[in-house]
PDB file of C-alpha atoms in Angstrom:
ATOM      1  CA  MET A 138      33.549 118.997 154.412  1.00 80.00           C
ATOM      2  CA  GLY A 139      36.785 120.759 153.444  1.00 89.00           C
ATOM      3  CA  SER A 140      39.114 120.336 150.526  1.00 93.00           C
ATOM      4  CA  VAL A 141      42.704 119.169 150.357  1.00 92.00           C
ATOM      5  CA  TRP A 142      45.209 121.480 148.689  1.00 93.00           C
ATOM      6  CA  GLU A 143      46.555 119.294 145.883  1.00 95.00           C
ATOM      7  CA  ASN A 144      48.687 121.586 143.700  1.00 96.00           C
ATOM      8  CA  LEU A 145      49.626 125.089 142.756  1.00 96.00           C
ATOM      9  CA  VAL A 146      49.652 125.385 138.955  1.00 96.00           C
ATOM     10  CA  VAL A 147      52.315 127.515 137.289  1.00 96.00           C
ATOM     11  CA  ASP A 148      52.001 128.667 133.667  1.00 95.00           C
ATOM     12  CA  ALA A 149      55.290 128.311 131.831  1.00 96.00           C
ATOM     13  CA  ALA A 150      56.847 128.764 128.419  1.00 95.00           C
ATOM     14  CA  ASP A 151      59.044 125.714 129.127  1.00 96.00           C
ATOM     15  CA  PRO A 152      57.360 123.637 131.864  1.00 97.00           C
ATOM     16  CA  ALA A 153      60.059 120.956 132.067  1.00 97.00           C
ATOM     17  CA  ARG A 154      62.868 123.494 132.458  1.00 97.00           C
ATOM     18  CA  LEU A 155      61.010 125.591 135.023  1.00 97.00           C
ATOM     19  CA  ALA A 156      59.901 122.503 136.991  1.00 98.00           C
ATOM     20  CA  ARG A 157      63.506 121.338 137.194  1.00 98.00           C
ATOM     21  CA  TRP A 158      64.600 124.788 138.364  1.00 98.00           C
ATOM     22  CA  TRP A 159      62.000 124.850 141.151  1.00 98.00           C
ATOM     23  CA  ALA A 160      62.729 121.222 142.093  1.00 98.00           C
ATOM     24  CA  GLU A 161      66.377 122.146 142.628  1.00 98.00           C
ATOM     25  CA  ALA A 162      65.489 125.375 144.445  1.00 97.00           C
ATOM     26  CA  LEU A 163      63.125 123.608 146.862  1.00 97.00           C
ATOM     27  CA  GLY A 164      64.801 120.218 147.155  1.00 97.00           C
ATOM     28  CA  TYR A 165      61.752 118.626 145.511  1.00 98.00           C
ATOM     29  CA  GLN A 166      61.573 115.819 142.982  1.00 98.00           C
ATOM     30  CA  ILE A 167      59.700 115.317 139.737  1.00 98.00           C
ATOM     31  CA  VAL A 168      56.802 112.962 140.410  1.00 98.00           C
ATOM     32  CA  ASN A 169      55.032 113.175 137.055  1.00 97.00           C
ATOM     33  CA  GLU A 170      56.241 114.331 133.652  1.00 97.00           C
ATOM     34  CA  LEU A 171      53.988 114.455 130.615  1.00 96.00           C
ATOM     35  CA  PRO A 172      54.290 116.575 127.457  1.00 91.00           C
ATOM     36  CA  ASP A 173      51.702 119.035 128.804  1.00 93.00           C
ATOM     37  CA  GLU A 174      52.538 119.059 132.534  1.00 97.00           C
ATOM     38  CA  VAL A 175      55.328 118.408 134.995  1.00 98.00           C
ATOM     39  CA  GLU A 176      54.611 117.966 138.698  1.00 98.00           C
ATOM     40  CA  ILE A 177      57.100 118.312 141.545  1.00 98.00           C
ATOM     41  CA  ARG A 178      56.670 117.492 145.234  1.00 98.00           C
ATOM     42  CA  ARG A 179      58.846 117.168 148.308  1.00 97.00           C
ATOM     43  CA  THR A 180      58.122 113.413 148.185  1.00 97.00           C
ATOM     44  CA  PRO A 181      55.726 111.511 145.910  1.00 97.00           C
ATOM     45  CA  GLU A 182      53.227 111.262 148.791  1.00 97.00           C
ATOM     46  CA  THR A 183      53.551 114.828 150.126  1.00 96.00           C
ATOM     47  CA  LEU A 184      51.016 117.473 149.114  1.00 95.00           C
ATOM     48  CA  PRO A 185      50.794 120.104 147.861  1.00 96.00           C
ATOM     49  CA  GLY A 186      52.799 119.904 144.680  1.00 97.00           C
ATOM     50  CA  LEU A 187      53.676 122.394 141.989  1.00 97.00           C
ATOM     51  CA  VAL A 188      52.412 121.616 138.489  1.00 98.00           C
ATOM     52  CA  PHE A 189      53.962 123.391 135.512  1.00 97.00           C
ATOM     53  CA  VAL A 190      51.861 123.653 132.352  1.00 97.00           C
ATOM     54  CA  PRO A 191      52.603 125.197 128.963  1.00 96.00           C
ATOM     55  CA  VAL A 192      51.056 128.465 127.860  1.00 94.00           C
ATOM     56  CA  PRO A 193      51.705 130.330 124.612  1.00 89.00           C
ATOM     57  CA  GLU A 194      51.853 133.831 126.071  1.00 87.00           C
ATOM     58  CA  GLY A 195      54.627 135.265 128.198  1.00 82.00           C
ATOM     59  CA  LYS A 196      54.286 136.726 131.673  1.00 81.00           C
ATOM     60  CA  GLU A 197      53.171 140.355 131.453  1.00 82.00           C
ATOM     61  CA  THR A 198      52.431 141.677 134.952  1.00 82.00           C
ATOM     62  CA  LYS A 199      53.292 141.092 138.596  1.00 81.00           C
ATOM     63  CA  ASN A 200      52.028 137.769 139.945  1.00 81.00           C
ATOM     64  CA  ARG A 201      48.910 137.998 142.095  1.00 85.00           C
ATOM     65  CA  LEU A 202      49.994 134.878 143.982  1.00 90.00           C
ATOM     66  CA  HIS A 203      53.555 134.030 144.914  1.00 91.00           C
ATOM     67  CA  ILE A 204      55.637 131.651 147.007  1.00 94.00           C
ATOM     68  CA  ASP A 205      57.454 132.736 150.177  1.00 95.00           C
ATOM     69  CA  LEU A 206      60.575 130.790 151.149  1.00 96.00           C
ATOM     70  CA  ARG A 207      62.010 130.928 154.680  1.00 96.00           C
ATOM     71  CA  PRO A 208      65.575 129.605 154.694  1.00 96.00           C
ATOM     72  CA  ALA A 209      67.869 129.229 157.695  1.00 95.00           C
ATOM     73  CA  ASP A 210      70.232 131.791 156.110  1.00 95.00           C
ATOM     74  CA  GLN A 211      68.490 134.390 153.935  1.00 94.00           C
ATOM     75  CA  GLU A 212      71.634 135.937 152.471  1.00 95.00           C
ATOM     76  CA  ALA A 213      73.134 132.571 151.504  1.00 97.00           C
ATOM     77  CA  GLU A 214      69.852 131.381 150.005  1.00 97.00           C
ATOM     78  CA  VAL A 215      69.407 134.536 147.922  1.00 96.00           C
ATOM     79  CA  GLU A 216      72.943 134.096 146.623  1.00 98.00           C
ATOM     80  CA  ARG A 217      72.306 130.400 145.812  1.00 98.00           C
ATOM     81  CA  LEU A 218      69.072 131.148 143.957  1.00 98.00           C
ATOM     82  CA  VAL A 219      70.628 134.023 142.000  1.00 98.00           C
ATOM     83  CA  ASN A 220      73.502 131.732 141.043  1.00 98.00           C
ATOM     84  CA  MET A 221      70.874 129.250 139.789  1.00 98.00           C
ATOM     85  CA  GLY A 222      69.309 131.890 137.529  1.00 98.00           C
ATOM     86  CA  ALA A 223      66.910 133.876 139.721  1.00 98.00           C
ATOM     87  CA  ARG A 224      67.134 137.655 139.543  1.00 97.00           C
ATOM     88  CA  HIS A 225      66.324 140.509 141.888  1.00 94.00           C
ATOM     89  CA  VAL A 226      63.108 142.364 141.053  1.00 92.00           C
ATOM     90  CA  ASP A 227      61.405 145.471 142.329  1.00 82.00           C
ATOM     91  CA  VAL A 228      57.676 145.116 142.965  1.00 77.00           C
ATOM     92  CA  GLY A 229      57.467 148.231 145.114  1.00 72.00           C
ATOM     93  CA  GLN A 230      58.837 146.680 148.281  1.00 77.00           C
ATOM     94  CA  MET A 231      60.456 148.927 150.867  1.00 71.00           C
ATOM     95  CA  PRO A 232      64.116 148.464 151.794  1.00 70.00           C
ATOM     96  CA  ASP A 233      64.770 146.383 154.905  1.00 74.00           C
ATOM     97  CA  GLU A 234      61.307 144.837 155.029  1.00 76.00           C
ATOM     98  CA  GLY A 235      62.748 141.454 155.983  1.00 85.00           C
ATOM     99  CA  TRP A 236      62.388 139.804 152.612  1.00 91.00           C
ATOM    100  CA  THR A 237      64.066 139.831 149.245  1.00 93.00           C
ATOM    101  CA  VAL A 238      61.986 139.637 146.085  1.00 93.00           C
ATOM    102  CA  LEU A 239      63.394 137.464 143.318  1.00 96.00           C
ATOM    103  CA  ALA A 240      62.040 136.148 140.033  1.00 96.00           C
ATOM    104  CA  ASP A 241      62.558 132.653 138.671  1.00 97.00           C
ATOM    105  CA  PRO A 242      63.981 132.144 135.147  1.00 97.00           C
ATOM    106  CA  GLU A 243      60.559 132.886 133.590  1.00 96.00           C
ATOM    107  CA  GLY A 244      59.942 136.017 135.664  1.00 95.00           C
ATOM    108  CA  ASN A 245      57.626 134.647 138.388  1.00 95.00           C
ATOM    109  CA  GLU A 246      58.186 136.619 141.569  1.00 95.00           C
ATOM    110  CA  PHE A 247      58.799 134.954 144.922  1.00 96.00           C
ATOM    111  CA  CYS A 248      60.098 136.123 148.280  1.00 94.00           C
ATOM    112  CA  VAL A 249      62.992 134.907 150.364  1.00 95.00           C
ATOM    113  CA  LEU A 250      62.120 135.784 153.947  1.00 94.00           C
ATOM    114  CA  ALA A 251      64.442 136.520 156.836  1.00 92.00           C
ATOM    115  CA  GLN A 252      64.883 133.984 159.587  1.00 88.00           C
ATOM    116  CA  ARG A 253      62.217 133.906 162.302  1.00 84.00           C
ATOM    117  CA  SER A 254      63.341 135.584 165.493  1.00 76.00           C
TER     118      SER A 254
END
């Protein structure tokens, strides 16, 4: 018997703010908001979700797990996300690898991939 992927949990200094940022970035909606966790999903019934929980410490090193986004237009999506507060980061990637590494407002790295050929 297998398991169902329910959520990816993200530690955050400000879970509500970061959840709202990711909801806007992904076109998701908040499906649950409590003082100690905020969950977003594409729709209330669609799994998996992202759950943002508070932690007292800040992010210190590169994430060992990250999200890859594949938009229809990589350049436009990178520009949109940067305008929303993401920033370019260098995690040792090579130029022209087909993806751009960004960090969300709390420093969590994610990749914006090129279109599939």
